XYZ file of N, CA and C in Angstrom:
843
model
N 37.344 3.882 25.745
C 38.191 2.727 26.035
C 38.090 1.701 24.908
N 39.238 1.360 24.327
C 39.275 0.321 23.303
C 39.180 -1.044 23.956
N 38.404 -1.924 23.375
C 38.207 -3.243 23.982
C 38.679 -4.343 23.049
N 39.119 -5.459 23.629
C 39.581 -6.607 22.849
C 38.566 -7.747 22.871
N 37.886 -7.908 24.017
C 36.872 -8.954 24.181
C 35.639 -8.321 24.795
N 34.492 -8.721 24.305
C 33.218 -8.265 24.877
C 32.269 -9.445 24.977
N 31.499 -9.486 26.049
C 30.423 -10.475 26.144
C 29.089 -9.744 26.088
N 28.165 -10.308 25.349
C 26.826 -9.743 25.221
C 25.797 -10.729 25.759
N 25.186 -10.367 26.870
C 24.132 -11.202 27.471
C 24.593 -12.671 27.590
N 25.824 -12.861 27.990
C 26.430 -14.194 28.019
C 25.863 -15.040 29.158
N 25.385 -16.215 28.813
C 24.892 -17.169 29.804
C 25.634 -18.487 29.623
N 26.189 -18.988 30.719
C 26.975 -20.223 30.697
C 26.429 -21.188 31.732
N 26.477 -22.472 31.399
C 25.974 -23.461 32.348
C 26.698 -24.781 32.172
N 26.624 -25.591 33.211
C 27.028 -26.994 33.138
C 25.767 -27.804 33.372
N 25.278 -28.436 32.299
C 23.991 -29.114 32.396
C 22.893 -28.086 32.622
N 22.079 -28.312 33.652
C 21.000 -27.383 33.966
C 21.407 -26.330 34.991
N 22.665 -26.374 35.409
C 23.123 -25.452 36.444
C 23.722 -24.200 35.808
N 23.056 -23.057 35.991
C 23.525 -21.790 35.443
C 24.712 -21.283 36.266
N 25.827 -21.002 35.580
C 27.020 -20.497 36.252
C 27.144 -18.982 36.070
N 26.944 -18.528 34.848
C 26.980 -17.100 34.505
C 25.681 -16.767 33.787
N 25.059 -15.653 34.169
C 23.747 -15.322 33.589
C 23.739 -13.908 33.005
N 23.477 -13.841 31.691
C 23.274 -12.573 30.972
C 24.344 -11.535 31.326
N 25.592 -11.946 31.155
C 26.738 -11.136 31.549
C 27.178 -10.210 30.422
N 27.362 -8.945 30.737
C 27.880 -7.966 29.792
C 29.154 -7.346 30.368
N 30.299 -7.662 29.773
C 31.559 -7.060 30.200
C 32.402 -6.729 28.976
N 33.346 -5.826 29.175
C 34.306 -5.473 28.122
C 35.699 -5.556 28.720
N 36.601 -6.262 28.027
C 37.986 -6.388 28.459
C 38.801 -5.309 27.753
N 39.399 -4.361 28.494
C 40.158 -3.275 27.865
C 41.384 -3.800 27.111
N 41.589 -3.300 25.931
C 42.748 -3.693 25.127
C 44.023 -3.083 25.704
N 45.070 -3.904 25.782
C 46.363 -3.409 26.225
C 46.478 -3.185 27.716
N 45.545 -3.732 28.490
C 45.587 -3.579 29.940
C 45.583 -4.954 30.617
N 45.800 -4.942 31.935
C 45.714 -6.164 32.733
C 44.381 -6.159 33.455
N 43.575 -7.170 33.178
C 42.282 -7.337 33.840
C 42.345 -8.574 34.720
N 41.865 -8.456 35.947
C 41.837 -9.599 36.868
C 40.399 -9.873 37.277
N 40.010 -11.148 37.184
C 38.697 -11.601 37.642
C 38.833 -12.079 39.077
N 37.990 -11.555 39.963
C 38.004 -11.984 41.360
C 36.618 -12.458 41.759
N 36.553 -13.217 42.839
C 35.282 -13.711 43.345
C 35.503 -14.954 44.172
N 34.488 -15.360 44.907
C 34.581 -16.537 45.756
C 34.686 -17.811 44.940
N 35.036 -18.897 45.624
C 35.122 -20.199 44.966
C 33.776 -20.576 44.348
N 33.819 -21.061 43.107
C 32.606 -21.529 42.451
C 31.729 -20.434 41.875
N 32.248 -19.181 41.817
C 31.408 -18.077 41.336
C 31.346 -18.003 39.815
N 32.249 -18.712 39.123
C 32.194 -18.722 37.666
C 33.359 -18.040 36.977
N 34.405 -17.678 37.716
C 35.553 -16.985 37.112
C 36.210 -17.847 36.032
N 36.527 -19.093 36.391
C 37.200 -19.986 35.447
C 36.290 -20.327 34.272
N 35.016 -20.489 34.549
C 34.043 -20.776 33.496
C 33.987 -19.624 32.494
N 33.969 -18.401 33.003
C 33.950 -17.224 32.137
C 35.210 -17.161 31.288
N 36.367 -17.436 31.904
C 37.629 -17.391 31.165
C 37.629 -18.428 30.043
N 37.113 -19.618 30.323
C 37.047 -20.676 29.306
C 36.153 -20.265 28.138
N 35.079 -19.583 28.435
C 34.174 -19.165 27.353
C 34.827 -18.099 26.480
N 35.667 -17.249 27.081
C 36.369 -16.229 26.308
C 37.351 -16.855 25.323
N 37.841 -18.049 25.662
C 38.792 -18.742 24.784
C 38.102 -19.758 23.881
N 36.792 -19.742 23.870
C 35.991 -20.645 23.034
C 36.144 -22.111 23.439
N 36.439 -22.328 24.716
C 36.532 -23.698 25.226
C 35.216 -24.164 25.824
N 34.285 -23.234 25.982
C 32.966 -23.564 26.512
C 31.924 -22.804 25.704
N 30.981 -23.545 25.157
C 29.954 -22.933 24.316
C 28.856 -22.312 25.184
N 28.495 -21.060 24.919
C 27.425 -20.418 25.692
C 26.070 -21.078 25.421
N 25.203 -21.010 26.410
C 23.815 -21.426 26.188
C 22.967 -20.226 25.794
N 23.564 -19.042 25.925
C 22.889 -17.819 25.513
C 23.887 -16.685 25.371
N 23.591 -15.737 24.500
C 24.486 -14.610 24.305
C 25.700 -14.965 23.481
N 26.728 -14.095 23.528
C 27.881 -14.297 22.663
C 29.144 -13.688 23.271
N 30.285 -14.157 22.722
C 31.595 -13.593 23.045
C 32.164 -13.027 21.754
N 32.593 -11.772 21.794
C 33.177 -11.123 20.625
C 34.675 -10.921 20.857
N 35.474 -11.319 19.882
C 36.915 -11.097 19.904
C 37.240 -10.105 18.799
N 37.743 -8.942 19.187
C 38.000 -7.850 18.244
C 36.762 -7.548 17.401
N 35.604 -7.577 18.034
C 34.348 -7.222 17.382
C 33.697 -8.318 16.570
N 34.337 -9.511 16.500
C 33.785 -10.619 15.723
C 33.381 -11.764 16.650
N 32.270 -12.406 16.336
C 31.802 -13.540 17.139
C 32.870 -14.623 17.147
N 33.339 -14.983 18.323
C 34.478 -15.895 18.421
C 34.133 -17.286 17.900
N 32.860 -17.671 17.986
C 32.473 -19.004 17.518
C 32.434 -19.094 15.990
N 32.561 -17.946 15.309
C 32.575 -17.944 13.847
C 33.994 -17.958 13.286
N 35.001 -17.778 14.154
C 36.389 -17.749 13.713
C 36.981 -19.151 13.705
N 37.963 -19.381 12.834
C 38.617 -20.681 12.791
C 39.471 -20.883 14.038
N 39.735 -22.146 14.359
C 40.527 -22.471 15.540
C 41.916 -21.851 15.463
N 42.571 -21.959 14.295
C 43.913 -21.395 14.151
C 43.898 -19.877 14.214
N 42.861 -19.262 13.693
C 42.749 -17.814 13.742
C 42.653 -17.333 15.184
N 41.836 -18.027 15.988
C 41.704 -17.673 17.406
C 43.028 -17.902 18.121
N 43.701 -19.028 17.817
C 44.949 -19.390 18.494
C 46.093 -18.418 18.203
N 45.997 -17.689 17.087
C 47.024 -16.686 16.777
C 46.746 -15.342 17.450
N 45.522 -15.175 17.920
C 45.134 -13.926 18.563
C 45.087 -14.032 20.076
N 44.818 -15.242 20.568
C 44.511 -15.412 21.985
C 45.042 -16.744 22.474
N 45.735 -16.736 23.602
C 46.219 -17.981 24.210
C 45.651 -18.100 25.616
N 45.515 -19.336 26.100
C 44.951 -19.547 27.431
C 45.750 -20.601 28.178
N 45.984 -20.326 29.455
C 46.544 -21.312 30.363
C 45.449 -21.681 31.352
N 44.842 -22.873 31.194
C 43.762 -23.262 32.097
C 44.296 -23.704 33.455
N 43.379 -24.006 34.355
C 43.758 -24.506 35.666
C 44.244 -25.938 35.564
N 45.345 -26.253 36.231
C 45.871 -27.621 36.337
C 45.900 -28.350 35.000
N 46.612 -27.828 33.998
C 46.694 -28.519 32.702
C 47.517 -29.792 32.823
N 47.264 -30.752 31.946
C 47.988 -32.020 31.950
C 48.739 -32.211 30.643
N 50.017 -32.579 30.760
C 50.832 -32.849 29.576
C 50.855 -34.346 29.308
N 50.945 -34.755 28.036
C 51.084 -36.177 27.717
C 52.313 -36.769 28.402
N 52.224 -38.013 28.799
C 53.332 -38.668 29.495
C 54.570 -38.734 28.594
N 55.738 -38.503 29.176
C 56.999 -38.619 28.444
C 57.404 -37.380 27.677
N 56.700 -36.255 27.878
C 56.993 -35.018 27.162
C 58.032 -34.204 27.933
N 59.038 -33.710 27.234
C 60.016 -32.831 27.883
C 59.488 -31.399 27.923
N 60.144 -30.577 28.736
C 59.756 -29.167 28.824
C 59.873 -28.505 27.455
N 60.961 -28.760 26.751
C 61.158 -28.159 25.433
C 60.056 -28.582 24.466
N 59.701 -29.855 24.480
C 58.632 -30.342 23.595
C 57.300 -29.693 23.945
N 57.061 -29.499 25.245
C 55.819 -28.851 25.670
C 55.770 -27.405 25.182
N 56.844 -26.668 25.393
C 56.864 -25.249 25.015
C 56.722 -25.093 23.502
N 57.296 -26.034 22.741
C 57.166 -25.988 21.279
C 55.710 -26.112 20.827
N 54.868 -26.727 21.651
C 53.455 -26.852 21.285
C 52.801 -25.482 21.120
N 53.385 -24.470 21.767
C 52.838 -23.132 21.628
C 52.954 -22.568 20.224
N 53.815 -23.158 19.416
C 53.996 -22.689 18.037
C 53.112 -23.447 17.041
N 52.293 -24.350 17.527
C 51.449 -25.163 16.648
C 50.559 -24.326 15.715
N 49.943 -23.238 16.191
C 49.059 -22.475 15.294
C 49.768 -21.917 14.059
N 51.099 -21.840 14.095
C 51.842 -21.235 12.995
C 52.403 -22.280 12.023
N 52.096 -23.545 12.290
C 52.650 -24.610 11.456
C 51.631 -25.100 10.427
N 52.111 -25.401 9.239
C 51.318 -26.122 8.254
C 52.294 -26.808 7.297
N 51.780 -27.506 6.317
C 52.661 -28.301 5.456
C 53.578 -27.420 4.596
N 53.180 -26.140 4.419
C 54.039 -25.221 3.677
C 55.016 -24.485 4.592
N 54.591 -24.268 5.822
C 55.372 -23.480 6.771
C 55.801 -24.366 7.934
N 56.970 -24.965 7.831
C 57.486 -25.832 8.871
C 58.241 -25.013 9.915
N 58.892 -25.699 10.838
C 59.603 -25.048 11.930
C 60.594 -24.019 11.398
N 60.557 -22.797 11.957
C 61.361 -21.700 11.443
C 62.278 -21.130 12.519
N 63.150 -20.223 12.101
C 64.026 -19.535 13.050
C 63.206 -18.680 14.014
N 62.110 -18.130 13.511
C 61.238 -17.340 14.386
C 60.621 -18.215 15.467
N 60.180 -19.430 15.076
C 59.635 -20.367 16.060
C 60.676 -20.669 17.135
N 61.904 -20.914 16.685
C 62.987 -21.239 17.608
C 63.234 -20.076 18.571
N 63.220 -18.873 18.040
C 63.468 -17.687 18.861
C 62.362 -17.479 19.894
N 61.112 -17.686 19.494
C 59.990 -17.503 20.415
C 60.052 -18.521 21.544
N 60.407 -19.761 21.224
C 60.516 -20.814 22.237
C 61.656 -20.499 23.201
N 62.794 -20.116 22.672
C 63.948 -19.807 23.524
C 63.661 -18.612 24.428
N 62.989 -17.607 23.902
C 62.642 -16.430 24.698
C 61.687 -16.787 25.829
N 60.732 -17.668 25.525
C 59.759 -18.085 26.537
C 60.439 -18.885 27.648
N 61.362 -19.765 27.277
C 62.105 -20.542 28.266
C 62.948 -19.632 29.149
N 63.590 -18.657 28.529
C 64.441 -17.725 29.274
C 63.612 -16.866 30.219
N 62.491 -16.375 29.732
C 61.656 -15.471 30.521
C 61.083 -16.142 31.762
N 60.808 -17.430 31.679
C 60.213 -18.170 32.798
C 61.246 -18.916 33.630
N 62.526 -18.760 33.307
C 63.574 -19.424 34.070
C 63.606 -20.922 33.888
N 63.165 -21.407 32.738
C 63.079 -22.849 32.497
C 64.143 -23.367 31.535
N 65.056 -22.519 31.124
C 66.050 -22.916 30.127
C 66.902 -24.095 30.596
N 67.304 -24.076 31.857
C 68.147 -25.149 32.388
C 67.383 -26.456 32.577
N 66.057 -26.382 32.512
C 65.221 -27.583 32.727
C 64.553 -28.050 31.443
N 64.949 -27.492 30.311
C 64.221 -27.753 29.074
C 64.258 -29.214 28.639
N 65.289 -29.973 29.056
C 65.391 -31.372 28.641
C 64.798 -32.337 29.666
N 64.273 -31.814 30.768
C 63.658 -32.661 31.781
C 62.230 -33.018 31.376
N 61.774 -34.186 31.822
C 60.385 -34.569 31.582
C 59.468 -33.709 32.441
N 58.360 -33.293 31.876
C 57.391 -32.489 32.613
C 56.917 -33.242 33.851
N 56.775 -34.566 33.733
C 56.315 -35.390 34.851
C 57.272 -35.359 36.039
N 58.541 -35.016 35.796
C 59.552 -35.031 36.846
C 59.686 -33.689 37.561
N 58.969 -32.705 37.095
C 59.093 -31.363 37.668
C 58.276 -31.216 38.942
N 58.686 -30.265 39.774
C 57.872 -29.898 40.925
C 56.637 -29.155 40.436
N 55.672 -28.954 41.320
C 54.455 -28.252 40.920
C 54.737 -26.863 40.389
N 55.649 -26.130 41.051
C 55.970 -24.782 40.609
C 56.699 -24.760 39.284
N 57.633 -25.714 39.104
C 58.364 -25.796 37.836
C 57.416 -26.156 36.697
N 56.492 -27.047 36.976
C 55.536 -27.458 35.940
C 54.668 -26.276 35.524
N 54.264 -25.475 36.504
C 53.445 -24.307 36.191
C 54.211 -23.323 35.310
N 55.484 -23.136 35.607
C 56.295 -22.223 34.799
C 56.503 -22.770 33.387
N 56.589 -24.098 33.249
C 56.721 -24.699 31.923
C 55.469 -24.419 31.081
N 54.310 -24.529 31.705
C 53.062 -24.256 30.980
C 52.953 -22.773 30.611
N 53.392 -21.909 31.506
C 53.385 -20.483 31.197
C 54.332 -20.198 30.029
N 55.473 -20.887 29.999
C 56.411 -20.732 28.881
C 55.750 -21.129 27.565
N 54.994 -22.219 27.572
C 54.289 -22.639 26.359
C 53.297 -21.559 25.917
N 52.594 -20.981 26.891
C 51.624 -19.927 26.579
C 52.313 -18.710 25.976
N 53.487 -18.353 26.527
C 54.226 -17.205 26.003
C 54.761 -17.481 24.599
N 55.172 -18.725 24.353
C 55.701 -19.089 23.035
C 54.645 -18.943 21.948
N 53.383 -19.022 22.331
C 52.300 -18.870 21.356
C 52.257 -17.445 20.800
N 52.807 -16.497 21.582
C 53.039 -15.132 21.104
C 51.768 -14.452 20.605
N 50.751 -14.451 21.442
C 49.495 -13.796 21.081
C 49.400 -12.432 21.745
N 48.593 -11.554 21.185
C 48.400 -10.226 21.758
C 47.570 -10.277 23.038
N 46.773 -11.330 23.182
C 45.922 -11.486 24.364
C 46.238 -12.813 25.039
N 46.455 -12.769 26.355
C 46.793 -13.961 27.121
C 45.792 -14.112 28.264
N 45.158 -15.263 28.345
C 44.224 -15.587 29.424
C 44.890 -16.606 30.339
N 44.867 -16.346 31.640
C 45.510 -17.252 32.582
C 44.601 -17.501 33.779
N 44.374 -18.781 34.065
C 43.532 -19.171 35.197
C 44.437 -19.569 36.356
N 44.550 -18.684 37.337
C 45.403 -18.899 38.510
C 46.847 -19.223 38.105
N 47.537 -18.312 37.431
C 48.901 -18.597 36.963
C 49.913 -18.775 38.084
N 49.580 -18.364 39.311
C 50.528 -18.487 40.420
C 50.285 -19.731 41.266
N 49.384 -20.604 40.832
C 49.131 -21.847 41.548
C 50.418 -22.647 41.687
N 50.639 -23.199 42.874
C 51.799 -24.049 43.208
C 53.108 -23.278 43.342
N 53.101 -21.989 43.086
C 54.345 -21.235 43.127
C 54.585 -20.662 44.524
N 55.845 -20.654 44.960
C 56.170 -19.995 46.217
C 56.125 -18.485 45.999
N 56.301 -17.737 47.100
C 56.124 -16.284 47.039
C 57.052 -15.630 46.014
N 58.300 -16.074 45.986
C 59.269 -15.482 45.057
C 58.835 -15.673 43.612
N 58.432 -16.906 43.270
C 58.062 -17.188 41.881
C 56.698 -16.597 41.515
N 55.821 -16.417 42.507
C 54.571 -15.709 42.229
C 54.869 -14.299 41.716
N 55.720 -13.600 42.440
C 56.054 -12.229 42.055
C 56.797 -12.211 40.721
N 57.696 -13.167 40.502
C 58.439 -13.225 39.247
C 57.500 -13.394 38.057
N 56.532 -14.296 38.181
C 55.598 -14.535 37.077
C 54.708 -13.319 36.853
N 54.189 -12.734 37.927
C 53.328 -11.568 37.770
C 54.121 -10.364 37.244
N 55.376 -10.232 37.665
C 56.225 -9.180 37.109
C 56.460 -9.400 35.609
N 56.666 -10.665 35.234
C 56.863 -10.993 33.823
C 55.634 -10.604 33.005
N 54.454 -10.953 33.483
C 53.222 -10.615 32.780
C 53.035 -9.098 32.721
N 53.386 -8.422 33.800
C 53.294 -6.957 33.824
C 54.228 -6.330 32.780
N 55.441 -6.882 32.672
C 56.395 -6.364 31.679
C 55.898 -6.607 30.255
N 55.298 -7.777 30.016
C 54.731 -8.050 28.689
C 53.648 -7.039 28.359
N 52.870 -6.677 29.366
C 51.829 -5.676 29.162
C 52.427 -4.298 28.909
N 53.390 -3.900 29.727
C 53.934 -2.553 29.637
C 54.810 -2.357 28.403
N 55.637 -3.356 28.073
C 56.609 -3.195 26.999
C 56.067 -3.600 25.635
N 55.106 -4.553 25.627
C 54.593 -5.052 24.355
C 53.099 -4.809 24.179
N 52.501 -4.122 25.155
C 51.070 -3.784 25.114
C 50.169 -5.018 24.954
N 50.616 -6.139 25.512
C 49.759 -7.322 25.451
C 48.614 -7.191 26.458
N 47.460 -7.666 26.059
C 46.300 -7.700 26.955
C 46.384 -8.961 27.803
N 46.306 -8.797 29.114
C 46.387 -9.923 30.043
C 45.068 -10.013 30.800
N 44.478 -11.197 30.818
C 43.279 -11.445 31.620
C 43.584 -12.622 32.534
N 43.469 -12.399 33.847
C 43.825 -13.432 34.808
C 42.711 -13.665 35.826
N 42.650 -14.893 36.298
C 41.906 -15.205 37.515
C 42.933 -15.291 38.636
N 42.743 -14.510 39.692
C 43.625 -14.558 40.854
C 42.786 -14.665 42.114
N 43.259 -15.466 43.075
C 42.586 -15.568 44.368
C 43.151 -14.566 45.366
N 44.401 -14.146 45.157
C 45.029 -13.208 46.075
C 44.582 -11.794 45.723
N 43.692 -11.243 46.532
C 43.108 -9.936 46.245
C 44.166 -8.835 46.247
N 45.148 -8.947 47.138
C 46.168 -7.905 47.227
C 47.065 -7.879 45.993
N 47.418 -9.061 45.478
C 48.196 -9.111 44.244
C 47.349 -8.648 43.064
N 46.064 -8.990 43.080
C 45.164 -8.522 42.026
C 45.144 -7.000 41.983
N 45.042 -6.360 43.148
C 45.000 -4.896 43.207
C 46.337 -4.287 42.783
N 47.427 -4.975 43.081
C 48.748 -4.437 42.753
C 48.995 -4.436 41.248
N 48.574 -5.499 40.558
C 48.947 -5.654 39.143
C 47.847 -5.251 38.159
N 46.606 -5.236 38.580
C 45.504 -5.013 37.636
C 45.267 -3.534 37.358
N 45.001 -3.235 36.090
C 44.455 -1.926 35.728
C 42.931 -1.935 35.914
N 42.375 -3.135 35.756
C 40.919 -3.288 35.713
C 40.558 -4.565 36.470
N 39.611 -4.481 37.379
C 39.150 -5.648 38.138
C 37.671 -5.874 37.864
N 37.325 -7.131 37.673
C 35.918 -7.524 37.529
C 35.585 -8.465 38.676
N 34.676 -8.048 39.546
C 34.256 -8.854 40.697
C 32.957 -9.575 40.357
N 32.972 -10.896 40.514
C 31.828 -11.730 40.124
C 31.169 -12.332 41.358
N 29.855 -12.259 41.388
C 29.070 -12.844 42.471
C 27.653 -13.083 41.983
N 27.067 -14.173 42.465
C 25.675 -14.485 42.109
C 25.451 -14.501 40.600
N 26.350 -15.176 39.877
C 26.225 -15.426 38.437
C 26.461 -14.209 37.546
N 26.866 -13.087 38.127
C 27.048 -11.908 37.298
C 28.082 -10.973 37.918
N 28.299 -9.818 37.286
C 29.263 -8.841 37.784
C 28.613 -7.964 38.844
N 29.282 -7.833 40.000
C 28.760 -6.919 41.024
C 29.541 -5.622 41.058
N 30.737 -5.619 40.475
C 31.517 -4.375 40.382
C 32.632 -4.575 39.377
N 33.017 -3.503 38.706
C 34.166 -3.543 37.815
C 34.738 -2.144 37.665
N 36.051 -2.077 37.501
C 36.716 -0.793 37.371
C 38.126 -0.868 37.916
N 38.755 0.283 38.092
C 40.093 0.332 38.657
C 40.043 -0.139 40.107
N 41.059 -0.888 40.556
C 41.059 -1.373 41.943
C 40.834 -0.252 42.951
N 41.500 0.894 42.752
C 41.390 1.998 43.705
C 40.001 2.633 43.714
N 39.228 2.368 42.661
C 37.876 2.925 42.582
C 36.810 2.000 43.167
N 37.047 0.699 43.140
C 35.968 -0.228 43.526
C 36.257 -1.070 44.762
N 37.530 -1.271 45.107
C 37.834 -2.170 46.218
C 37.710 -1.433 47.551
N 36.718 -1.834 48.333
C 36.564 -1.323 49.689
C 36.036 -2.450 50.566
N 35.905 -2.187 51.854
C 35.514 -3.244 52.795
C 34.119 -3.779 52.499
N 33.229 -2.924 51.999
C 31.867 -3.379 51.687
C 31.862 -4.357 50.513
N 32.672 -4.058 49.489
C 32.735 -4.975 48.345
C 33.331 -6.317 48.761
N 34.381 -6.286 49.571
C 34.999 -7.529 50.027
C 33.994 -8.347 50.840
N 33.229 -7.682 51.689
C 32.201 -8.384 52.476
C 31.141 -8.984 51.569
N 30.743 -8.245 50.540
C 29.719 -8.719 49.614
C 30.198 -9.907 48.785
N 31.427 -9.824 48.278
C 31.934 -10.839 47.358
C 32.486 -12.060 48.080
N 33.196 -11.827 49.195
C 33.877 -12.919 49.875
C 33.289 -13.267 51.243
N 32.253 -12.520 51.675
C 31.656 -12.733 53.001
C 32.726 -12.643 54.088
N 33.578 -11.615 53.990
C 34.685 -11.467 54.924
C 34.793 -10.023 55.396
N 34.942 -9.864 56.702
C 35.164 -8.540 57.271
C 36.643 -8.183 57.137
N 36.926 -6.942 56.787
C 38.315 -6.534 56.627
C 38.439 -5.029 56.711
N 39.675 -4.580 56.751
C 39.993 -3.173 56.535
C 40.742 -3.060 55.222
N 40.496 -1.997 54.504
C 41.266 -1.704 53.292
C 42.167 -0.515 53.591
N 43.474 -0.723 53.435
C 44.439 0.341 53.640
C 45.263 0.486 52.362
N 46.102 1.489 52.307
C 46.971 1.678 51.138
C 48.209 0.806 51.284
N 48.540 0.072 50.224
C 49.784 -0.690 50.202
C 50.934 0.285 50.461
N 51.777 -0.013 51.465
C 52.836 0.945 51.820
C 53.877 1.164 50.725
N 53.962 0.234 49.753
C 54.935 0.378 48.673
C 54.297 0.968 47.423
N 53.149 0.430 47.013
C 52.556 0.814 45.733
C 51.356 1.756 45.849
N 50.784 1.849 47.047
C 49.631 2.717 47.214
C 48.320 2.114 46.758
N 48.357 0.874 46.267
C 47.141 0.191 45.814
C 46.360 -0.339 47.018
N 45.074 -0.659 46.842
C 44.285 -1.173 47.970
C 44.900 -2.451 48.544
N 44.971 -2.507 49.869
C 45.532 -3.660 50.568
C 44.491 -4.149 51.559
N 44.083 -5.404 51.403
C 43.044 -5.994 52.252
C 43.677 -6.611 53.497
N 43.238 -6.138 54.668
C 43.698 -6.697 55.945
C 42.489 -7.365 56.604
N 42.383 -8.691 56.509
C 41.189 -9.372 57.012
C 41.161 -9.467 58.527
N 39.958 -9.392 59.081
C 39.787 -9.697 60.495
C 39.814 -11.213 60.653
N 39.947 -11.648 61.872
C 39.996 -13.075 62.155
C 40.842 -13.299 63.382
N 41.122 -14.523 63.672
C 41.907 -14.840 64.850
C 43.389 -14.850 64.521
N 44.188 -14.423 65.460
C 45.624 -14.383 65.257
C 46.307 -13.735 66.444
N 47.590 -13.716 66.437
C 48.352 -13.153 67.549
C 48.312 -11.627 67.517
N 48.185 -11.034 68.653
C 48.244 -9.578 68.773
C 49.569 -9.231 69.431
N 50.462 -8.622 68.682
C 51.797 -8.332 69.181
C 51.789 -6.971 69.871
N 52.161 -6.962 71.145
C 52.091 -5.724 71.926
C 53.415 -4.996 71.996
N 54.510 -5.671 71.637
C 55.798 -4.978 71.624
C 56.660 -5.557 70.524
N 57.289 -4.689 69.763
C 58.094 -5.113 68.630
C 59.402 -4.343 68.604
N 60.397 -4.981 68.061
C 61.677 -4.317 67.866
C 61.527 -3.301 66.740
N 61.764 -2.028 67.042
C 61.576 -0.974 66.033
C 62.422 -1.205 64.791
N 63.529 -1.930 64.942
C 64.409 -2.135 63.801
C 63.769 -2.994 62.728
N 62.706 -3.723 63.090
C 62.018 -4.550 62.096
C 61.119 -3.719 61.193
N 60.894 -2.487 61.602
C 60.075 -1.627 60.744
C 58.593 -1.785 60.962
N 58.181 -2.498 62.017
C 56.756 -2.680 62.288
C 56.272 -1.611 63.268
N 54.988 -1.454 63.346
C 54.413 -0.552 64.327
C 53.077 -1.107 64.786
N 52.856 -1.170 66.096
C 51.588 -1.654 66.620
C 50.742 -0.516 67.182
N 51.242 0.702 67.108
C 50.578 1.816 67.763
C 49.160 2.049 67.232
N 48.984 1.806 65.941
C 47.668 2.040 65.338
C 46.923 0.744 65.043
N 47.357 -0.349 65.675
C 46.700 -1.638 65.438
C 45.235 -1.564 65.859
N 44.396 -2.231 65.084
C 42.954 -2.195 65.353
C 42.436 -3.614 65.506
N 41.743 -3.879 66.564
C 41.144 -5.199 66.779
C 39.635 -5.029 66.732
N 38.988 -5.818 65.899
C 37.530 -5.723 65.756
C 36.830 -6.496 66.859
């Protein structure tokens, strides 16, 4: 397996609080990797360290076999882009101005704004459905529109590797699928490496080639969703009882959590539901 990012004995902390301890992982090149785990387990912290936004207290992060802390900022920005959680834009910035920021790594006093820059920005706006909103202020957008504007900026950066921390935050169901489909197409058609943090385990299983489950400051499982996701892993990572069944459309693992809810004893067959095999724990 060819890898794009590797961590060697990586230890991360905030102050004296260890978040990730002596972590060794490899991110497959040209695949979609999703980080899963409970709140506060270190997923976002790990993603930030991969983008050189957080300095390790121990170990290292390698990008294409080179220590990422030894590379220049512009060099990293041309290879890897990141969309952090809840980013903030300067006041008074339009969507178009925000998306243009993605082309910053390619600018210098000799190389000013080019036709290629224009094309990358326009493609990013089109891909995220933000073209009609490009002249609106970012501050005036809804939460979902703002998230798509930031994703457009990330796409405009045009890197082979894209890191995204909860890219579906604030998005309704339709736009969640649209964004994840877009990222999947970038992976399939352009072989871009995608690394995401997702809270929705079922969407993670549907889109990921590779899942890394984090618990207790380190990795407790990693591999293909169909190889590692089962009820025991979900109980271990999320402290939740569930059944794992096959997604009826894609065949990927589908988590059906136990808990309180309505038990439907009769349904209209035309809806396509069936209660005959329903299981109550």
